[in-house]
Amino acid sequence: GDSVTQMEGPVTLSEEAFLTINCTYTATGYPSLFWYVQYPGEGLQLLLKATKADDKGSNKGFEATYRKETTSFHLEKGSVQVSDSAVYFCAVMNYGGSQGNLIFGKGTKLSVKP
Amino acid sequence: DVKVTQSSRYLVKRTGEKVFLECVQDMDHENMFWYRQDPGLGLRLIYFSYDVKMKEKGDIPEGYSVSREKKERFSLILESASTNQTSMYLCASSFGTGVMGETQYFGPGTRLLVL
């Protein structure tokens, strides 16, 4: 079945460092891809998404490009801030059933130090 | 803004108790979901619903049931709570089908401790 693999954390960076969180997926067809973020004590919220190959999703300085040839959707940010400290989840939309359901990776915890 | 609310942020229950977790969304979304979140396991889908009175099993439905009597409300029921159901429970909703139905909106979560 469909699955998502993302790099294990925790990831600790200094403020203004470059961030990459790797995500690869296994899915049939052309699924939509997502990054969700969970700030401490909160639920998940959508960070960005891409719905077709070569699309780039972006939001709050974060970017990810849908690479079908490598089945990847890596999250990047050029200069992280302390406020970016959170858990990041990569997800793929699975249309195996009658409706689509999200398949999540296990999450990557990011800590940014001042 | 879409708002998904969950009845409790923290709950402590005893083994064998019947537990109700309530979720309400205010955006007239058709789809609602219940997940549990555990360290190292990410989010796992318990049950979902695409319409009132309709429910479908997710990946880990054992020990849980759900109820959707009204469009805005989706309840998760632990018939007889056990310690291995100690977890964070997240409710989510989404609109319709196709691309518009892909983005899910999450509540703040309920952290359940079963003693």
mmCIF file of C-alpha atoms in Angstrom:
data_model
loop_
_atom_site.group_PDB
_atom_site.id
_atom_site.type_symbol
_atom_site.label_atom_id
_atom_site.label_comp_id
_atom_site.label_asym_id
_atom_site.label_seq_id
_atom_site.Cartn_x
_atom_site.Cartn_y
_atom_site.Cartn_z
ATOM 1 C CA GLY A 1 0.000 0.000 0.000
ATOM 2 C CA ASP A 2 0.897 3.674 -0.030
ATOM 3 C CA SER A 3 3.498 4.814 2.476
ATOM 4 C CA VAL A 4 5.631 7.781 3.475
ATOM 5 C CA THR A 5 9.171 7.742 4.817
ATOM 6 C CA GLN A 6 10.670 10.856 6.324
ATOM 7 C CA MET A 7 13.957 11.459 8.020
ATOM 8 C CA GLU A 8 14.041 10.703 11.689
ATOM 9 C CA GLY A 9 14.634 13.449 14.162
ATOM 10 C CA PRO A 10 15.140 15.219 16.245
ATOM 11 C CA VAL A 11 16.818 17.847 14.136
ATOM 12 C CA THR A 12 18.526 20.662 16.022
ATOM 13 C CA LEU A 13 19.635 23.790 14.193
ATOM 14 C CA SER A 14 20.843 27.234 15.066
ATOM 15 C CA GLU A 15 18.768 30.231 14.056
ATOM 16 C CA GLU A 16 19.280 31.259 10.399
ATOM 17 C CA ALA A 17 20.568 27.802 9.423
ATOM 18 C CA PHE A 18 19.357 26.027 6.288
ATOM 19 C CA LEU A 19 16.781 23.308 6.799
ATOM 20 C CA THR A 20 16.091 20.177 4.785
ATOM 21 C CA ILE A 21 13.728 17.440 5.917
ATOM 22 C CA ASN A 22 13.695 14.517 3.516
ATOM 23 C CA CYS A 23 10.474 12.788 2.524
ATOM 24 C CA THR A 24 9.947 9.961 0.048
ATOM 25 C CA TYR A 25 6.711 8.214 -0.769
ATOM 26 C CA THR A 26 5.334 5.058 -2.322
ATOM 27 C CA ALA A 27 2.052 5.448 -4.157
ATOM 28 C CA THR A 28 0.349 4.521 -7.382
ATOM 29 C CA GLY A 29 -0.742 7.130 -9.843
ATOM 30 C CA TYR A 30 -0.285 10.818 -9.178
ATOM 31 C CA PRO A 31 -1.180 11.522 -5.567
ATOM 32 C CA SER A 32 -1.194 14.951 -3.978
ATOM 33 C CA LEU A 33 1.577 15.543 -1.441
ATOM 34 C CA PHE A 34 1.490 17.572 1.768
ATOM 35 C CA TRP A 35 3.555 18.928 4.598
ATOM 36 C CA TYR A 36 1.758 19.506 7.891
ATOM 37 C CA VAL A 37 3.242 21.207 10.946
ATOM 38 C CA GLN A 38 2.385 20.680 14.611
ATOM 39 C CA TYR A 39 3.464 23.409 17.009
ATOM 40 C CA PRO A 40 3.837 22.479 20.689
ATOM 41 C CA GLY A 41 0.490 21.787 22.330
ATOM 42 C CA GLU A 42 -1.498 22.187 19.123
ATOM 43 C CA GLY A 43 -3.079 20.084 16.414
ATOM 44 C CA LEU A 44 -1.685 19.759 12.909
ATOM 45 C CA GLN A 45 -2.057 22.497 10.343
ATOM 46 C CA LEU A 46 -1.363 22.429 6.641
ATOM 47 C CA LEU A 47 1.970 24.025 5.776
ATOM 48 C CA LEU A 48 2.023 23.459 2.019
ATOM 49 C CA LYS A 49 0.876 21.068 -0.678
ATOM 50 C CA ALA A 50 1.531 20.103 -4.291
ATOM 51 C CA THR A 51 -0.946 18.335 -6.507
ATOM 52 C CA LYS A 52 1.083 17.335 -9.564
ATOM 53 C CA ALA A 53 4.598 16.515 -10.656
ATOM 54 C CA ASP A 54 7.081 19.428 -10.659
ATOM 55 C CA ASP A 55 4.712 21.628 -8.664
ATOM 56 C CA LYS A 56 6.348 23.626 -5.892
ATOM 57 C CA GLY A 57 4.388 24.252 -2.727
ATOM 58 C CA SER A 58 5.465 27.184 -0.574
ATOM 59 C CA ASN A 59 4.381 28.957 2.591
ATOM 60 C CA LYS A 60 6.058 30.937 5.402
ATOM 61 C CA GLY A 61 9.450 30.606 3.683
ATOM 62 C CA PHE A 62 9.164 26.826 3.413
ATOM 63 C CA GLU A 63 9.247 25.105 0.021
ATOM 64 C CA ALA A 64 8.878 21.579 -1.321
ATOM 65 C CA THR A 65 8.910 20.344 -4.910
ATOM 66 C CA TYR A 66 6.962 17.317 -6.121
ATOM 67 C CA ARG A 67 9.568 15.073 -7.762
ATOM 68 C CA LYS A 68 7.874 12.113 -9.378
ATOM 69 C CA GLU A 69 11.090 10.666 -10.809
ATOM 70 C CA THR A 70 12.562 10.308 -7.326
ATOM 71 C CA THR A 71 9.197 10.005 -5.510
ATOM 72 C CA SER A 72 10.298 12.728 -3.131
ATOM 73 C CA PHE A 73 8.870 15.866 -1.547
ATOM 74 C CA HIS A 74 11.685 17.301 0.558
ATOM 75 C CA LEU A 75 10.935 20.300 2.780
ATOM 76 C CA GLU A 76 13.399 23.204 2.734
ATOM 77 C CA LYS A 77 13.790 26.589 4.337
ATOM 78 C CA GLY A 78 16.682 28.934 3.764
ATOM 79 C CA SER A 79 16.849 30.505 7.219
ATOM 80 C CA VAL A 80 15.028 28.966 10.149
ATOM 81 C CA GLN A 81 13.747 30.861 13.181
ATOM 82 C CA VAL A 82 13.153 29.803 16.759
ATOM 83 C CA SER A 83 9.428 30.007 16.021
ATOM 84 C CA ASP A 84 9.816 27.202 13.445
ATOM 85 C CA SER A 85 10.430 24.715 16.248
ATOM 86 C CA ALA A 86 7.719 22.091 15.738
ATOM 87 C CA VAL A 87 7.047 18.592 14.444
ATOM 88 C CA TYR A 88 6.761 18.309 10.666
ATOM 89 C CA PHE A 89 4.751 15.588 8.956
ATOM 90 C CA CYS A 90 4.935 14.601 5.304
ATOM 91 C CA ALA A 91 1.758 13.036 3.886
ATOM 92 C CA VAL A 92 0.439 11.529 0.671
ATOM 93 C CA MET A 93 -3.185 11.351 -0.410
ATOM 94 C CA ASN A 94 -4.224 7.750 -0.921
ATOM 95 C CA TYR A 95 -7.107 7.138 -3.319
ATOM 96 C CA GLY A 96 -7.158 3.380 -2.838
ATOM 97 C CA GLY A 97 -10.672 3.365 -1.430
ATOM 98 C CA SER A 98 -13.855 5.142 -2.405
ATOM 99 C CA GLN A 99 -12.496 8.412 -1.050
ATOM 100 C CA GLY A 100 -9.046 9.770 -0.431
ATOM 101 C CA ASN A 101 -7.300 9.390 2.895
ATOM 102 C CA LEU A 102 -4.038 10.904 4.048
ATOM 103 C CA ILE A 103 -1.106 8.621 4.808
ATOM 104 C CA PHE A 104 1.331 10.332 7.192
ATOM 105 C CA GLY A 105 5.008 9.871 7.848
ATOM 106 C CA LYS A 106 6.148 9.459 11.434
ATOM 107 C CA GLY A 107 7.072 13.103 11.864
ATOM 108 C CA THR A 108 10.347 14.966 12.296
ATOM 109 C CA LYS A 109 10.865 17.136 15.345
ATOM 110 C CA LEU A 110 12.757 20.349 14.663
ATOM 111 C CA SER A 111 14.338 22.420 17.424
ATOM 112 C CA VAL A 112 15.843 25.790 16.537
ATOM 113 C CA LYS A 113 18.208 27.353 19.062
ATOM 114 C CA PRO A 114 18.794 31.118 19.274
ATOM 115 C CA ASP B 1 -11.355 30.303 9.363
ATOM 116 C CA VAL B 2 -12.194 26.654 9.791
ATOM 117 C CA LYS B 3 -12.553 25.694 13.372
ATOM 118 C CA VAL B 4 -12.391 22.142 14.687
ATOM 119 C CA THR B 5 -12.923 21.817 18.396
ATOM 120 C CA GLN B 6 -12.495 18.836 20.664
ATOM 121 C CA SER B 7 -14.392 18.506 23.912
ATOM 122 C CA SER B 8 -11.379 18.044 26.188
ATOM 123 C CA ARG B 9 -7.666 18.788 26.015
ATOM 124 C CA TYR B 10 -6.796 16.298 28.752
ATOM 125 C CA LEU B 11 -8.652 13.287 30.099
ATOM 126 C CA VAL B 12 -7.788 10.728 32.759
ATOM 127 C CA LYS B 13 -9.866 7.542 32.828
ATOM 128 C CA ARG B 14 -9.687 4.174 34.484
ATOM 129 C CA THR B 15 -9.341 0.822 32.764
ATOM 130 C CA GLY B 16 -12.725 -0.521 31.721
ATOM 131 C CA GLU B 17 -14.480 2.841 31.623
ATOM 132 C CA LYS B 18 -16.470 3.898 28.566
ATOM 133 C CA VAL B 19 -14.925 7.049 27.122
ATOM 134 C CA PHE B 20 -16.467 9.571 24.736
ATOM 135 C CA LEU B 21 -14.365 12.005 22.738
ATOM 136 C CA GLU B 22 -16.339 14.688 20.938
ATOM 137 C CA CYS B 23 -15.342 16.677 17.870
ATOM 138 C CA VAL B 24 -17.234 19.562 16.290
ATOM 139 C CA GLN B 25 -16.462 21.468 13.100
ATOM 140 C CA ASP B 26 -18.103 24.699 12.017
ATOM 141 C CA MET B 27 -17.475 24.726 8.247
ATOM 142 C CA ASP B 28 -20.133 22.319 6.992
ATOM 143 C CA HIS B 29 -17.491 19.776 6.007
ATOM 144 C CA GLU B 30 -18.677 16.435 4.736
ATOM 145 C CA ASN B 31 -15.668 14.435 5.863
ATOM 146 C CA MET B 32 -14.486 13.850 9.412
ATOM 147 C CA PHE B 33 -11.643 11.745 10.769
ATOM 148 C CA TRP B 34 -10.264 10.397 14.022
ATOM 149 C CA TYR B 35 -6.539 9.696 14.404
ATOM 150 C CA ARG B 36 -4.337 8.689 17.255
ATOM 151 C CA GLN B 37 -0.813 10.053 17.519
ATOM 152 C CA ASP B 38 1.938 8.139 19.293
ATOM 153 C CA PRO B 39 5.677 8.900 19.494
ATOM 154 C CA GLY B 40 7.601 7.141 16.754
ATOM 155 C CA LEU B 41 4.407 6.003 15.014
ATOM 156 C CA GLY B 42 3.073 9.255 13.637
ATOM 157 C CA LEU B 43 -0.652 9.543 12.973
ATOM 158 C CA ARG B 44 -2.773 6.469 12.455
ATOM 159 C CA LEU B 45 -6.336 6.614 11.171
ATOM 160 C CA ILE B 46 -8.926 5.025 13.450
ATOM 161 C CA TYR B 47 -12.248 5.800 11.721
ATOM 162 C CA PHE B 48 -13.601 8.256 9.226
ATOM 163 C CA SER B 49 -16.964 9.415 7.990
ATOM 164 C CA TYR B 50 -18.014 10.917 4.658
ATOM 165 C CA ASP B 51 -21.589 11.653 5.578
ATOM 166 C CA VAL B 52 -24.049 11.707 8.438
ATOM 167 C CA LYS B 53 -24.649 8.247 9.907
ATOM 168 C CA MET B 54 -21.911 6.836 7.712
ATOM 169 C CA LYS B 55 -18.620 5.447 9.001
ATOM 170 C CA GLU B 56 -15.690 3.493 7.669
ATOM 171 C CA LYS B 57 -12.846 1.752 9.454
ATOM 172 C CA GLY B 58 -9.369 3.136 9.200
ATOM 173 C CA ASP B 59 -6.132 1.330 9.902
ATOM 174 C CA ILE B 60 -6.611 0.657 13.627
ATOM 175 C CA PRO B 61 -10.347 0.477 14.486
ATOM 176 C CA GLU B 62 -10.117 -2.287 17.093
ATOM 177 C CA GLY B 63 -11.376 -1.188 20.501
ATOM 178 C CA TYR B 64 -13.072 1.929 19.098
ATOM 179 C CA SER B 65 -16.411 2.900 17.645
ATOM 180 C CA VAL B 66 -17.760 6.160 16.256
ATOM 181 C CA SER B 67 -21.007 8.021 15.885
ATOM 182 C CA ARG B 68 -22.041 10.729 13.465
ATOM 183 C CA GLU B 69 -25.645 11.745 14.067
ATOM 184 C CA LYS B 70 -25.161 15.327 12.869
ATOM 185 C CA LYS B 71 -22.971 16.651 10.091
ATOM 186 C CA GLU B 72 -20.899 18.882 12.371
ATOM 187 C CA ARG B 73 -20.226 16.350 15.114
ATOM 188 C CA PHE B 74 -18.145 13.168 15.098
ATOM 189 C CA SER B 75 -17.718 11.181 18.293
ATOM 190 C CA LEU B 76 -15.091 8.577 19.113
ATOM 191 C CA ILE B 77 -16.058 5.973 21.677
ATOM 192 C CA LEU B 78 -13.778 3.692 23.634
ATOM 193 C CA GLU B 79 -16.153 0.963 24.730
ATOM 194 C CA SER B 80 -13.882 -0.312 27.516
ATOM 195 C CA ALA B 81 -10.741 1.751 27.901
ATOM 196 C CA SER B 82 -7.422 -0.035 28.206
ATOM 197 C CA THR B 83 -3.966 1.247 29.080
ATOM 198 C CA ASN B 84 -2.749 0.736 25.501
ATOM 199 C CA GLN B 85 -5.273 3.351 24.416
ATOM 200 C CA THR B 86 -3.336 6.032 26.277
ATOM 201 C CA SER B 87 -2.519 8.424 23.459
ATOM 202 C CA MET B 88 -3.139 11.771 21.801
ATOM 203 C CA TYR B 89 -6.363 11.732 19.794
ATOM 204 C CA LEU B 90 -6.759 14.131 16.887
ATOM 205 C CA CYS B 91 -9.948 14.942 15.025
ATOM 206 C CA ALA B 92 -9.915 16.405 11.520
ATOM 207 C CA SER B 93 -12.396 17.474 8.884
ATOM 208 C CA SER B 94 -12.301 18.217 5.158
ATOM 209 C CA PHE B 95 -14.633 19.501 2.497
ATOM 210 C CA GLY B 96 -16.172 17.315 -0.185
ATOM 211 C CA THR B 97 -14.322 15.125 -2.610
ATOM 212 C CA GLY B 98 -11.501 15.438 -5.098
ATOM 213 C CA VAL B 99 -8.855 18.119 -4.749
ATOM 214 C CA MET B 100 -11.013 20.313 -2.531
ATOM 215 C CA GLY B 101 -11.462 17.503 -0.080
ATOM 216 C CA GLU B 102 -7.775 16.805 0.285
ATOM 217 C CA THR B 103 -6.805 19.403 2.872
ATOM 218 C CA GLN B 104 -7.696 18.299 6.370
ATOM 219 C CA TYR B 105 -8.222 20.721 9.245
ATOM 220 C CA PHE B 106 -7.271 19.464 12.663
ATOM 221 C CA GLY B 107 -8.508 20.095 16.164
ATOM 222 C CA PRO B 108 -6.069 20.746 19.039
ATOM 223 C CA GLY B 109 -6.120 17.135 20.219
ATOM 224 C CA THR B 110 -7.192 15.300 23.360
ATOM 225 C CA ARG B 111 -4.480 13.719 25.455
ATOM 226 C CA LEU B 112 -6.005 10.637 27.082
ATOM 227 C CA LEU B 113 -4.406 8.790 29.966
ATOM 228 C CA VAL B 114 -5.900 5.434 30.924
ATOM 229 C CA LEU B 115 -4.861 4.207 34.347
#
